[in-house]
Structure formats: C-alpha cells, structure tokens
Amino acid sequence: MGFWSRFFRDKLAVTGLIMVAIFFILSIGAGLIAPYDPNLIDVNNILESPSIAHLFGTDELGRDVFTRMLYGAGISLKVGFVAVGIAVLIGVVLGAVSGYYGGWVDILIMRLVDIMLCFPSFFLILAVIAFLEPSIFNIMAVIGLTSWMGITRLVRAEFLTLKERDYVLAEKTIGAGSLRIIFIHILPNALAPVLVAATLGIASAVLTESALSFLGIGVQPPTPSWGNILTQGKSVLGVAWWLSFFPGMAILLTVLGYNLLGEGIRDAIDPRLRG
Amino acid sequence: MLKYLAKRFLLLLPTFIGITIVCFLVIHLAPGEPTALQTELNPNITPQAIGQLRTHYGLDKPLTLQYALWMKNLIKLDFGNSISSDERPVWEKIKERMPITIYINIAAMVIIFLVAIPLGLISAVRRGSAVDRSITVFVFIGFSIPGFWLALICMDLLGVRLGWLPISGIHSPGYEHLSFIGNIWDLSRHLTLPVIISAFGSLAGLSRYMRSSMLEIIRQDYILTARAKGLSERTVIYKHALRNALLPVITILGLSIPGLIGGSVIFESIFSIPGLGKLFYDAIMMRDYNMIMGSLTIGAVLTLLGNMIADITYSIADPRIRVG
C-alpha cells in the first residue's frame, strides 16, 4: 500500500488536512469573503453580539470581528510558515553538516543544540522581541531562530545512517564533492521526517505567535492577529464573550489541524510507528 | 555510578558557559539600551548625562570586558541591581519570586505524571477501542489548545460566573489572620487553576509518548516470553511492560521543564502570581537589562538542573545507561 492510500484511510489525518485546507483558503480569500473593511470603525455598533450582520459580533471600536479574524488568519499562517521555513533551513544545514562530517564539527553543533534546548524558549523569544521592535518580521525570525534544534537532531540522525549507504560510496568513487553528495543525494532521502517536524512546527509557531500577541508583544494593533483580538477580549470578557471565544477557537482548530496532519503524514510514511 | 555522575557534571560546565554567552549576546546585540527608558522620555537630558548613565551601568566598556565582569559577578550570584525604580539586587528579587514558580511547576509535573501515565497506558492496552480513540482526540485537543485561552475560559467560568475559585494572586485579603491549615487551604485554592492549566499542555504530549512507548514494549520478545510462560495479562502489563515503558518517560518529563518555566510567564501574568514568570514579564516591559539577564540565566540553569536530575534518575532506574 502506498503513502497516499495509507494517508487517506486515516480519518484523523484527513480531518486535519481538511481543516488546514479550509483555513488556508479562508486566509487567501480574506479580501473577497470579508463582508467589511478590517479597520472600519463604527461607533454605532460597539460590542454588538453575534448576529446575521456581524457573524462573530463587533469589538469595542465597532469593527467586525469575523472580518478581522479572516485577515488575522493570513497573518498567523504567514508567521507560522516563515518561522518554520527559517527553522527548517537552519536545521537541515546544521544537521546535514553535523551528521555527514562528524568529528569536532558534530560535537560543536550538538553542544549548541544542547545549549539552546536549555532555554525556556518563551523566555528567550520574549527577551529578544522586547528589545527589537515587535514587527511581524522580527517575530517570525525569532520564533524560527529558537526552534531549529529538533530538526537538526532529526536530520543528523538520518545522515548518520544514510551516509553509510552504497550509493554514497558510489558517488564518492566517481569523485562527487561533499556538497553534491549531501544536498543532491542524501538530503532528498532524509526529508520525510523533516516534513513531519515542519508540519508540527507550524502548529507550535502559530501557538507561540498567538501567545506573544496575547501578552502584547506580538503583532501590533491595528494589524489584526488572532492573538491580539483575544487580548482585546480579555478586558471585556464579562460583557463580550465572542471577542475571546472565536479567536481562541480559530487558534485551537488551526493548531489541531496541523497536528493531526503532521501525525497522519508520520504514520503514513512509516506504518510501523503507527499507534 | 560515581564515574557516570562525574562525567555528567563535567558535561554540565561547557553547557553552562554556553548558556551565559547566549544570554549575554542576545541582550547586548539587540538595539535599545536600558538607559533609553530614563533618557528618551526626558526632554531636558544632556548628552553628558546619558554618558554618565552609561558609565554608571558599565555600558561604555567593550563587550568582552562587560561579559567577563558579568561572569565574575555571576559566580557570586551577583547579577547587579535591577534598573527599575527600587534598584534592588537582581538575585534578591529572583530568590524571593522563585519558590512559588518552582512549587507550581513541581505540582504541575506531579499532575502530568499521575494523569498522563494511566491515560497512555489504557490507550495502549486497549488500542483501537473506543476508549483509545476518545483519549487520542482528547490528547490532540490538549496539545492544540492555547493555554492562555483555556486559562481565560476557566477564569471566567469557574472564577467569575460560578465563583468557585479565586482568580488572581496567591492569597485572599486578610490571609494573615488565617490559621496554618486555613492558610494552606487558601493557597491551594488560589493555585488550583494555574497548576492544572500549566499541566494541561504537557499532559497531552506525555500521554501520547507513554502510549507509543508502551506499544513498542508490548512488541518485544521478552513480553512474548512472559506471555508464553503463562503469566497473567495483568502481570505481563503491569510488571514487565509498564516498568520498561516508564523509563523513557522520565527523560520526557525532564524535557518538559523549559516549556513549563516558559509557560509560567503567561500563567503568572494572567493569574497575577508573583513568581519568576511575572518578574520576567515586568522586566521585559521595563527593559530592565540586569533583571532580564538574571531571569534568563536562572531559567536556563533550572532547566539544566532539571534535565540532570532526570538523567540521574534514569541511570538509577536503568543500569544499562550508566554501564553502556
């Protein structure tokens, strides 16, 4: 049985894929779907509860929460994708070098991984973001720079076994350079676990971004993000539950989607690991 | 055993030095100076005064010298004074705030352990059943739910609407007049929500891990042997399999420490608990350099110690580790 047929037999994995796809489409189509302007202030409709006109209600400036969440979806996902992209890039390069060359390079890189793993990453992220201005770019960069360690370990482990294969020896015999062997021949065979880690990584990056925005050091208003809409909701929790309920639910469903998808891909790649 | 311990301690040192270098670099390479808060808002400040402030805090010396000085003081647990208005020594403030954070995290770890292990075990033993499927769904929701959101919902529901639990701080007003038992009861009521909610996130991950660890073990030959010699399923599962499946869990529990400490920033801010997390958050908001560096270092050192305790526990539990 191939990868796809295994994947599509897994109900949870397919659910995850559908959830991820829905949020993806919503975020791309935000401009078309959204009924209002995300920053349109309407003083006559402050803190309106959900209705046909305002599906998820309005906030304390009378802005449509559904519209802001649609735009926020794009921002949360962008942060997730770019942050994970950075982490994958660093993780793959360091892991490949570490596993392929071994020796002191390996010791040095692995030590760095150990050191970085000791930091409560949220402390580190907060510290850096607090000093740099909390722009979207900085948030993506910092989340990426503090989450590459797991991928480095995975790639290194793959390289340790793959470099002993015959095809690598064959390449060496015909005089291929190390870089060529690493990136063209070994790496494609080591990417499966990276794909899984990246999918799960998006889930955790989205969570981190929302937590940062919640603490007021993430994406800054008026740019909408699920986390900062939720923060607005915190102060009016008693009177406007919708302001914190819907963004929280959106974060939960998105993160859940990526987690289910990631685990599903893992099980489909290697059925022996299936639970 | 002694040899293993000695080796473990030796490995600690370079990691520790690495941690201090990362802390130092992160904070000093970032633009924005600690004096900015005092100078930017003051229209009458002269360049001389800024210079004096910089000299006062040692910011005019080269980075390497600043690091060496900082390191020298660090050994004496002297992180300098807080730049905030009270100007108290950083270590004194951390020392005051650390216990409550450590208590909350230990309590959270006990809950994680007590709930996650049985969940993972049941899930593995009754693999594929309705129970397993519901636990799996619960676990996935558990590690996808934003903790701060869960905290808000619980606060609103259990604290505000139902009034069952206090929602902020660690003491009720007038707690000084309570008896010792009354005080403990009061404290526990205040800490119930923070502890349960900080446990919730890691709980899911650990039970998932326990499940796969258990499934892996059940496939081993010695389990087949145990069954073949006619031992009851109970003995096979609880005596032979469980013990072995628990071993790697110790490491995972150790690895969850940074997440718990990091999470304390969020939960302590939400529930206004005067712990390390809240201290750190306030320091961030104030750009209190010394305070941030101190908390960041202490946070990492706590993790380092936690992992070491986990490693040592593991090596006591599993002789293969220290011999091999």
Coordinates of C-alpha atoms in Angstrom, one line a residue:
Chain A
M1 CA 0.0 0.0 0.0
G2 CA 1.4 3.4 -1.0
F3 CA 1.7 6.6 1.0
W4 CA -1.5 8.2 -0.2
S5 CA -3.8 5.2 0.3
R6 CA -2.4 4.8 3.8
F7 CA -2.9 8.5 4.5
F8 CA -6.5 8.6 3.2
R9 CA -7.5 5.6 5.3
D10 CA -6.6 7.6 8.4
K11 CA -9.7 9.5 9.4
L12 CA -7.9 11.9 11.8
A13 CA -5.3 12.7 9.2
V14 CA -7.9 13.5 6.6
T15 CA -9.8 15.7 9.1
G16 CA -6.5 17.5 9.7
L17 CA -5.9 18.0 6.0
I18 CA -9.4 19.4 5.5
M19 CA -9.1 21.8 8.5
V20 CA -5.7 23.0 7.2
A21 CA -7.1 23.5 3.7
I22 CA -10.2 25.4 4.9
F23 CA -8.1 27.9 6.9
F24 CA -5.7 28.2 4.1
I25 CA -8.5 29.1 1.6
L26 CA -10.1 31.5 4.1
S27 CA -6.9 33.3 4.7
I28 CA -6.1 33.7 1.0
G29 CA -9.6 34.7 0.1
A30 CA -10.0 37.1 3.1
G31 CA -10.3 40.1 0.8
L32 CA -13.1 38.5 -1.2
I33 CA -15.0 36.8 1.6
A34 CA -14.8 39.5 4.3
P35 CA -18.0 41.5 4.5
Y36 CA -16.4 44.7 5.9
D37 CA -13.1 46.6 6.0
P38 CA -11.0 45.2 8.8
N39 CA -10.2 48.6 10.2
L40 CA -13.6 50.2 9.6
I41 CA -14.6 51.9 12.9
D42 CA -18.3 52.0 13.5
V43 CA -19.2 53.9 16.8
N44 CA -22.9 53.0 16.4
N45 CA -22.2 49.3 16.7
I46 CA -19.7 48.9 19.6
L47 CA -19.5 45.4 21.2
E48 CA -22.5 44.1 19.3
S49 CA -23.2 40.4 20.0
P50 CA -23.0 38.0 17.0
S51 CA -25.8 38.4 14.5
I52 CA -26.5 38.0 10.8
A53 CA -24.9 41.3 10.0
H54 CA -21.9 40.6 12.2
L55 CA -21.4 36.8 12.4
F56 CA -18.8 37.0 15.2
G57 CA -20.0 40.3 16.7
T58 CA -18.1 43.6 16.8
D59 CA -15.2 44.8 19.0
E60 CA -15.0 47.9 21.2
L61 CA -14.4 50.1 18.2
G62 CA -17.3 48.6 16.3
R63 CA -15.1 46.7 13.9
D64 CA -16.4 43.4 12.5
V65 CA -14.7 40.5 14.4
F66 CA -15.3 38.0 11.6
T67 CA -13.6 40.3 9.1
R68 CA -10.7 40.9 11.4
M69 CA -10.3 37.2 12.0
L70 CA -10.2 36.4 8.3
Y71 CA -7.3 38.9 7.9
G72 CA -5.8 37.7 11.1
A73 CA -5.7 34.1 9.7
G74 CA -3.4 35.2 6.9
I75 CA -1.0 36.8 9.4
S76 CA -1.0 33.9 11.8
L77 CA -0.3 31.4 9.0
K78 CA 2.3 33.6 7.4
V79 CA 4.1 33.8 10.8
G80 CA 3.8 30.0 11.1
F81 CA 5.1 29.2 7.6
V82 CA 8.0 31.7 7.6
A83 CA 9.2 30.8 11.1
V84 CA 9.2 27.1 10.3
G85 CA 10.9 27.9 7.0
I86 CA 13.7 29.5 8.9
A87 CA 13.9 26.7 11.4
V88 CA 14.0 24.0 8.6
L89 CA 16.7 25.9 6.7
I90 CA 19.0 26.1 9.8
G91 CA 18.1 22.7 11.0
V92 CA 18.7 20.9 7.7
V93 CA 22.0 22.6 7.0
L94 CA 23.4 22.1 10.6
G95 CA 22.0 18.6 10.9
A96 CA 23.4 17.6 7.5
V97 CA 26.8 19.0 8.2
S98 CA 26.9 17.5 11.7
G99 CA 25.8 14.0 10.6
Y100 CA 27.9 13.9 7.4
Y101 CA 31.2 15.2 8.6
G102 CA 31.1 14.0 12.2
G103 CA 34.2 14.8 14.4
W104 CA 34.6 18.1 16.1
V105 CA 32.0 19.9 13.8
D106 CA 29.5 17.4 15.0
I107 CA 30.4 17.9 18.7
L108 CA 30.3 21.6 18.4
I109 CA 26.9 21.7 16.7
M110 CA 25.4 19.1 19.0
R111 CA 26.6 21.1 22.0
L112 CA 25.0 24.2 20.6
V113 CA 21.8 22.3 20.3
D114 CA 22.0 21.2 23.9
I115 CA 22.6 24.8 25.0
M116 CA 19.7 26.2 23.0
L117 CA 17.4 23.4 24.3
C118 CA 18.1 24.6 27.9
F119 CA 16.5 27.9 27.4
P120 CA 12.8 28.1 28.1
S121 CA 12.3 29.2 24.5
F122 CA 9.5 31.5 25.5
F123 CA 11.8 33.4 27.8
L124 CA 14.3 33.8 25.0
I125 CA 11.7 34.9 22.4
L126 CA 10.2 37.4 24.8
A127 CA 13.6 38.9 25.7
V128 CA 14.6 39.3 22.0
I129 CA 11.2 40.6 20.9
A130 CA 11.2 43.1 23.8
F131 CA 14.5 44.6 22.6
L132 CA 13.8 44.5 18.9
E133 CA 10.5 46.2 17.9
P134 CA 7.7 43.6 17.8
S135 CA 7.3 43.7 14.0
I136 CA 5.9 40.7 12.2
F137 CA 9.3 40.1 10.6
N138 CA 11.1 40.0 13.9
I139 CA 8.5 37.7 15.4
M140 CA 8.9 35.2 12.5
A141 CA 12.7 35.4 12.7
V142 CA 12.9 34.9 16.4
I143 CA 10.5 32.0 16.5
G144 CA 12.4 30.4 13.7
L145 CA 15.8 31.0 15.4
T146 CA 14.6 29.4 18.6
S147 CA 13.0 26.3 17.1
W148 CA 15.5 24.6 14.8
M149 CA 17.1 22.2 17.3
G150 CA 14.7 19.3 16.9
I151 CA 15.0 19.4 13.1
T152 CA 18.8 19.5 13.4
R153 CA 18.8 16.3 15.6
L154 CA 16.4 14.5 13.2
V155 CA 18.4 15.4 10.1
R156 CA 21.7 14.4 11.8
A157 CA 20.3 11.0 12.8
E158 CA 19.1 10.4 9.2
F159 CA 22.5 11.4 7.8
L160 CA 24.3 9.1 10.2
T161 CA 22.7 6.1 8.7
L162 CA 22.3 7.3 5.1
K163 CA 26.0 8.2 4.7
E164 CA 26.9 4.5 5.1
R165 CA 24.8 3.5 2.1
D166 CA 26.3 2.1 -1.0
Y167 CA 25.1 4.8 -3.3
V168 CA 27.1 7.4 -1.3
L169 CA 30.2 5.2 -1.6
A170 CA 29.5 5.0 -5.4
E171 CA 29.2 8.8 -5.6
K172 CA 32.5 9.2 -3.7
T173 CA 34.2 6.8 -6.0
I174 CA 33.2 8.7 -9.1
G175 CA 34.6 11.8 -7.4
A176 CA 31.5 13.7 -6.4
G177 CA 32.1 16.6 -4.0
S178 CA 30.8 16.5 -0.4
L179 CA 28.3 19.3 -1.0
R180 CA 26.9 17.4 -4.0
I181 CA 26.6 14.2 -2.0
I182 CA 25.0 16.0 0.9
F183 CA 22.4 18.1 -0.8
I184 CA 21.7 16.2 -4.0
H185 CA 22.0 12.6 -3.0
I186 CA 21.5 12.2 0.7
L187 CA 19.2 15.1 1.6
P188 CA 16.2 14.0 -0.5
N189 CA 16.2 10.7 1.3
A190 CA 16.2 12.4 4.7
L191 CA 13.3 14.8 4.1
A192 CA 10.4 12.7 5.2
P193 CA 10.9 13.2 8.9
V194 CA 11.6 16.9 8.3
L195 CA 8.2 17.3 6.6
V196 CA 6.5 15.8 9.6
A197 CA 8.5 18.0 12.0
A198 CA 7.8 21.1 9.9
T199 CA 4.0 20.4 9.9
L200 CA 4.0 20.0 13.6
G201 CA 6.3 23.1 13.8
I202 CA 3.7 25.3 12.1
A203 CA 1.2 24.3 14.8
S204 CA 3.6 25.4 17.6
A205 CA 4.7 28.6 15.8
V206 CA 1.0 29.6 15.4
L207 CA 0.6 29.0 19.2
T208 CA 3.7 30.9 20.0
E209 CA 2.7 33.9 17.9
S210 CA -0.8 34.0 19.5
A211 CA 0.7 33.8 23.0
L212 CA 3.1 36.7 22.1
S213 CA 0.3 38.8 20.7
F214 CA -1.7 37.9 23.8
L215 CA 1.0 39.3 26.0
G216 CA 1.0 42.5 23.9
I217 CA 4.5 41.9 22.4
G218 CA 3.4 40.1 19.2
V219 CA 1.7 41.5 16.1
Q220 CA 0.7 45.1 17.0
P221 CA -2.8 46.6 16.5
P222 CA -4.4 47.8 14.3
T223 CA -3.0 44.9 12.3
P224 CA -5.3 42.1 13.3
S225 CA -4.0 38.7 14.6
W226 CA -5.9 36.1 16.4
G227 CA -3.8 36.7 19.5
N228 CA -4.3 40.4 19.7
I229 CA -8.1 40.2 19.1
L230 CA -8.1 37.8 22.0
T231 CA -6.3 40.3 24.2
Q232 CA -8.9 42.9 23.4
G233 CA -11.4 40.4 24.5
K234 CA -9.6 39.7 27.8
S235 CA -10.6 43.1 29.3
V236 CA -14.3 42.8 28.3
L237 CA -14.6 39.1 29.0
G238 CA -17.7 39.6 31.1
V239 CA -19.7 41.5 28.5
A240 CA -18.4 40.3 25.2
W241 CA -17.5 36.6 25.3
W242 CA -17.4 36.5 21.5
L243 CA -14.3 38.6 21.3
S244 CA -12.2 36.0 23.1
F245 CA -14.2 32.9 22.2
F246 CA -13.9 32.9 18.4
P247 CA -10.2 33.8 18.0
G248 CA -9.4 31.1 20.6
M249 CA -11.4 28.6 18.7
A250 CA -9.7 29.6 15.5
I251 CA -6.3 29.1 17.0
L252 CA -7.3 25.7 18.5
L253 CA -8.7 24.4 15.2
T254 CA -5.8 25.6 13.1
V255 CA -3.2 24.1 15.5
L256 CA -5.3 20.9 15.8
G257 CA -5.4 20.7 12.0
Y258 CA -1.6 20.9 11.6
N259 CA -1.0 18.5 14.5
L260 CA -3.4 15.9 13.0
L261 CA -1.9 16.4 9.5
G262 CA 1.6 16.0 10.8
E263 CA 0.9 12.9 12.8
G264 CA -1.0 11.5 9.8
I265 CA 1.9 12.0 7.5
R266 CA 4.2 10.4 10.0
D267 CA 2.0 7.3 10.3
A268 CA 1.6 7.1 6.5
I269 CA 5.4 7.4 5.9
D270 CA 6.2 4.7 8.4
P271 CA 3.4 2.4 9.2
R272 CA 5.5 0.6 11.8
L273 CA 5.3 3.6 14.0
R274 CA 1.6 3.8 13.7
G275 CA -0.1 3.7 17.1
Chain B
M1 CA 27.8 5.0 39.1
L2 CA 30.2 7.6 40.5
K3 CA 32.1 7.7 37.2
Y4 CA 28.8 8.3 35.4
L5 CA 27.9 11.1 37.7
A6 CA 31.3 12.8 37.4
K7 CA 31.1 12.6 33.6
R8 CA 27.6 14.1 33.7
F9 CA 28.8 17.0 35.9
L10 CA 31.8 17.7 33.6
L11 CA 29.4 18.0 30.7
L12 CA 27.4 20.5 32.6
L13 CA 30.2 23.1 32.6
P14 CA 30.5 23.9 28.9
T15 CA 26.8 23.9 28.5
F16 CA 26.5 26.3 31.4
I17 CA 29.1 28.6 29.9
G18 CA 27.3 28.4 26.5
I19 CA 24.1 29.4 28.2
T20 CA 25.7 32.5 29.7
I21 CA 27.3 33.5 26.4
V22 CA 23.9 33.2 24.5
C23 CA 22.2 35.2 27.2
F24 CA 24.8 37.9 27.1
L25 CA 24.9 38.1 23.3
V26 CA 21.1 38.1 22.8
I27 CA 20.6 41.0 25.1
H28 CA 23.6 43.1 24.1
L29 CA 23.2 42.7 20.3
A30 CA 19.7 43.9 20.4
P31 CA 19.2 47.6 19.8
G32 CA 17.7 49.7 22.5
E33 CA 19.6 50.4 25.7
P34 CA 18.5 50.1 29.3
T35 CA 19.1 53.8 29.8
A36 CA 16.7 54.6 27.0
L37 CA 13.7 54.4 29.3
Q38 CA 15.2 57.0 31.5
T39 CA 16.5 59.3 28.8
E40 CA 14.0 59.1 25.9
L41 CA 11.2 60.4 28.0
N42 CA 13.1 63.2 29.4
P43 CA 13.4 66.3 27.1
N44 CA 16.0 68.0 29.3
I45 CA 18.6 65.3 29.2
T46 CA 22.0 66.3 28.1
P47 CA 24.5 64.0 26.2
Q48 CA 26.8 64.2 29.2
A49 CA 24.1 62.9 31.5
I50 CA 23.5 60.0 29.1
G51 CA 27.2 59.3 29.1
Q52 CA 27.2 59.3 32.9
L53 CA 24.3 56.9 33.0
R54 CA 26.1 54.6 30.5
T55 CA 29.3 54.7 32.6
H56 CA 27.2 54.0 35.7
Y57 CA 25.8 50.8 34.2
G58 CA 29.1 49.8 32.6
L59 CA 27.7 50.1 29.1
D60 CA 30.7 52.1 27.8
K61 CA 33.1 49.2 28.1
P62 CA 33.8 46.7 25.3
L63 CA 31.5 43.7 25.1
T64 CA 34.1 41.1 26.0
L65 CA 35.0 43.1 29.2
Q66 CA 31.4 43.5 30.0
Y67 CA 30.9 39.8 29.7
A68 CA 34.0 39.0 31.8
L69 CA 32.8 41.3 34.5
W70 CA 29.3 39.9 34.4
M71 CA 30.6 36.3 34.5
K72 CA 32.8 37.2 37.5
N73 CA 29.8 38.5 39.4
L74 CA 27.6 35.7 38.2
I75 CA 29.8 33.2 40.1
K76 CA 29.0 35.1 43.2
L77 CA 25.3 35.1 42.1
D78 CA 25.6 38.8 41.7
F79 CA 23.6 39.9 38.7
G80 CA 23.8 43.5 39.5
N81 CA 20.9 45.7 40.6
S82 CA 17.6 46.0 38.9
I83 CA 17.3 49.1 36.8
S84 CA 13.7 49.5 37.9
S85 CA 12.8 52.2 40.5
D86 CA 13.6 50.0 43.6
E87 CA 17.2 49.3 42.4
R88 CA 17.3 46.2 44.5
P89 CA 19.8 43.4 43.6
V90 CA 18.5 41.1 40.9
W91 CA 19.3 37.9 42.7
E92 CA 17.5 39.1 45.8
K93 CA 14.3 39.7 43.7
I94 CA 14.7 36.4 41.9
K95 CA 15.2 34.5 45.1
E96 CA 12.1 36.0 46.5
R97 CA 10.0 35.0 43.5
M98 CA 11.5 31.7 42.5
P99 CA 9.9 29.4 45.2
I100 CA 6.3 29.9 44.1
T101 CA 7.2 29.2 40.4
I102 CA 9.1 26.1 41.4
Y103 CA 6.2 24.9 43.6
I104 CA 3.7 25.4 40.8
N105 CA 5.9 23.6 38.3
I106 CA 6.5 20.7 40.6
A107 CA 2.8 20.4 41.4
A108 CA 2.1 20.6 37.6
M109 CA 4.7 17.8 37.0
V110 CA 3.1 15.6 39.6
I111 CA -0.3 16.1 37.9
I112 CA 1.2 15.5 34.5
F113 CA 2.7 12.2 35.7
L114 CA -0.3 11.0 37.6
V115 CA -2.7 11.7 34.7
A116 CA -0.6 11.1 31.6
I117 CA 0.8 7.7 32.6
P118 CA -2.6 6.0 33.2
L119 CA -4.1 7.6 30.1
G120 CA -1.2 6.5 27.9
L121 CA -1.3 3.0 29.4
I122 CA -5.0 2.5 28.9
S123 CA -4.8 3.9 25.4
A124 CA -2.0 1.4 24.5
V125 CA -3.5 -1.7 26.2
R126 CA -6.9 -1.1 24.7
R127 CA -5.5 0.0 21.4
G128 CA -8.1 0.7 18.7
S129 CA -11.0 0.7 21.1
A130 CA -13.5 3.5 21.7
V131 CA -11.6 4.4 24.8
D132 CA -8.3 4.7 22.9
R133 CA -10.0 6.8 20.2
S134 CA -11.5 9.2 22.7
I135 CA -8.2 9.5 24.6
T136 CA -6.4 10.2 21.3
V137 CA -8.9 13.0 20.4
F138 CA -8.6 14.5 23.9
V139 CA -4.8 14.4 23.7
F140 CA -4.8 16.2 20.3
I141 CA -7.1 18.9 21.6
G142 CA -4.9 19.1 24.7
F143 CA -1.8 20.0 22.8
S144 CA -3.5 22.2 20.4
I145 CA -5.4 24.4 22.8
P146 CA -3.8 27.8 23.6
G147 CA -3.1 27.7 27.3
F148 CA -3.8 31.3 27.8
W149 CA -7.2 30.9 26.2
L150 CA -8.0 27.9 28.4
A151 CA -6.9 30.0 31.4
L152 CA -9.2 32.8 30.4
I153 CA -12.2 30.5 29.9
C154 CA -11.6 28.7 33.2
M155 CA -11.2 32.1 35.0
D156 CA -14.4 33.4 33.6
L157 CA -16.4 30.2 34.1
L158 CA -15.1 28.8 37.4
G159 CA -13.9 32.1 39.0
V160 CA -16.2 34.8 37.8
R161 CA -19.5 33.2 36.9
L162 CA -19.6 30.3 39.4
G163 CA -17.3 31.9 42.0
W164 CA -15.8 28.5 42.9
L165 CA -12.1 29.6 42.8
P166 CA -10.2 32.8 43.3
I167 CA -8.9 34.2 40.0
S168 CA -5.9 36.2 41.0
G169 CA -2.9 36.4 43.3
I170 CA -1.9 33.7 45.8
H171 CA -3.6 34.9 49.0
S172 CA -7.1 36.1 49.9
P173 CA -7.3 39.5 51.6
G174 CA -6.7 39.2 55.3
Y175 CA -4.9 35.9 55.0
E176 CA -2.5 36.9 57.8
H177 CA -5.3 36.1 60.3
L178 CA -5.9 32.6 59.0
S179 CA -4.7 29.6 60.9
F180 CA -1.9 27.5 59.4
I181 CA -4.3 25.0 57.9
G182 CA -6.6 27.8 56.7
N183 CA -3.6 29.4 55.0
I184 CA -2.6 26.2 53.2
W185 CA -6.2 25.7 52.1
D186 CA -6.4 29.4 50.9
L187 CA -3.1 29.0 49.0
S188 CA -4.2 25.7 47.3
R189 CA -7.4 27.3 46.2
H190 CA -5.5 30.1 44.6
L191 CA -3.1 27.8 42.9
T192 CA -5.6 25.2 41.6
L193 CA -6.3 26.8 38.3
P194 CA -2.7 27.9 37.5
V195 CA -1.3 24.4 38.3
I196 CA -4.0 22.5 36.4
I197 CA -3.8 24.7 33.3
S198 CA 0.0 24.7 33.1
A199 CA -0.1 20.9 33.5
F200 CA -2.6 20.6 30.7
G201 CA -0.4 21.3 27.7
S202 CA 2.4 18.9 28.6
L203 CA 0.0 16.3 29.8
A204 CA -1.2 15.5 26.3
G205 CA 2.3 15.1 24.9
L206 CA 3.4 12.8 27.7
S207 CA 0.4 10.5 27.5
R208 CA 0.9 10.2 23.7
Y209 CA 4.5 9.4 24.4
M210 CA 3.6 6.9 27.0
R211 CA 1.2 5.2 24.6
S212 CA 3.8 4.7 21.9
S213 CA 6.5 3.7 24.4
M214 CA 4.1 1.0 25.7
L215 CA 3.1 -0.2 22.3
E216 CA 6.8 -0.5 21.4
I217 CA 7.5 -2.6 24.5
I218 CA 4.5 -4.9 24.0
R219 CA 6.0 -6.0 20.7
Q220 CA 9.3 -7.1 22.4
D221 CA 10.4 -10.7 22.7
Y222 CA 10.5 -10.7 26.5
I223 CA 6.8 -9.8 26.6
L224 CA 6.1 -12.7 24.3
T225 CA 8.2 -14.9 26.6
A226 CA 6.3 -13.7 29.7
R227 CA 3.0 -14.5 28.0
A228 CA 4.4 -17.8 26.7
K229 CA 5.2 -19.0 30.2
G230 CA 1.6 -18.4 31.2
L231 CA 1.8 -15.3 33.3
S232 CA -1.5 -13.5 33.7
E233 CA -2.1 -10.5 31.4
R234 CA -2.1 -8.3 34.5
T235 CA 1.4 -9.4 35.5
V236 CA 2.7 -9.0 31.9
I237 CA 1.3 -5.5 31.5
Y238 CA 1.9 -4.0 35.0
K239 CA 5.1 -5.8 36.0
H240 CA 7.0 -6.4 32.8
A241 CA 5.8 -3.9 30.3
L242 CA 5.0 -0.9 32.4
R243 CA 8.3 -0.7 34.2
N244 CA 10.2 -0.6 30.9
A245 CA 7.8 1.8 29.3
L246 CA 8.2 4.2 32.2
L247 CA 11.9 4.6 31.8
P248 CA 12.0 7.0 28.7
V249 CA 9.1 8.9 30.2
I250 CA 11.5 10.2 32.9
T251 CA 13.6 11.9 30.2
I252 CA 10.5 13.4 28.6
L253 CA 9.3 14.7 31.9
G254 CA 12.7 16.4 32.2
L255 CA 12.4 17.8 28.7
S256 CA 9.1 19.4 29.6
I257 CA 10.7 21.7 32.2
P258 CA 11.7 24.6 29.8
G259 CA 8.1 24.6 28.4
L260 CA 6.7 24.8 31.9
I261 CA 9.0 27.6 33.0
G262 CA 8.4 29.5 29.8
G263 CA 4.7 29.0 30.2
S264 CA 4.9 30.5 33.7
V265 CA 5.3 33.9 32.1
I266 CA 1.8 33.6 30.6
F267 CA 0.0 32.0 33.5
E268 CA 1.6 34.1 36.2
S269 CA 0.7 37.2 34.2
I270 CA -2.9 36.0 33.7
F271 CA -3.4 35.0 37.4
S272 CA -1.2 37.7 38.8
I273 CA 1.0 35.3 40.6
P274 CA 4.2 37.0 42.0
G275 CA 6.6 34.4 40.6
L276 CA 9.6 34.3 38.3
G277 CA 7.5 34.5 35.2
K278 CA 5.7 37.6 36.3
L279 CA 9.0 39.1 37.4
F280 CA 10.5 38.4 34.0
Y281 CA 7.5 39.8 32.1
D282 CA 7.7 43.0 34.1
A283 CA 11.4 43.2 33.5
I284 CA 10.8 42.9 29.7
M285 CA 8.3 45.7 29.8
M286 CA 10.8 47.9 31.7
R287 CA 13.8 46.8 29.6
D288 CA 15.5 46.0 32.8
Y289 CA 18.7 44.5 31.4
N290 CA 20.1 43.0 34.5
M291 CA 16.8 41.6 35.6
I292 CA 16.2 40.0 32.2
M293 CA 19.7 38.5 32.0
G294 CA 19.4 37.2 35.5
S295 CA 16.0 35.6 34.9
L296 CA 17.0 34.2 31.6
T297 CA 20.1 32.6 33.1
I298 CA 18.3 31.3 36.1
G299 CA 15.6 29.9 33.9
A300 CA 18.1 28.1 31.8
V301 CA 20.1 26.8 34.8
L302 CA 16.8 25.5 36.3
T303 CA 16.3 23.6 33.1
L304 CA 19.8 22.3 33.1
L305 CA 19.5 21.1 36.7
G306 CA 16.0 19.5 36.0
N307 CA 17.5 17.6 33.0
M308 CA 20.4 16.4 35.1
I309 CA 18.1 15.2 37.8
A310 CA 16.1 13.4 35.1
D311 CA 19.3 11.8 33.7
I312 CA 20.5 10.7 37.1
T313 CA 17.0 9.2 38.0
Y314 CA 17.1 7.4 34.6
S315 CA 20.5 6.0 35.3
I316 CA 19.4 4.7 38.7
A317 CA 16.3 3.2 37.2
D318 CA 18.1 1.7 34.2
P319 CA 21.6 0.2 34.8
R320 CA 22.1 -0.2 31.0
I321 CA 22.6 3.6 30.7
R322 CA 25.5 4.0 33.2
V323 CA 27.3 0.9 32.0
G324 CA 26.8 1.4 28.3

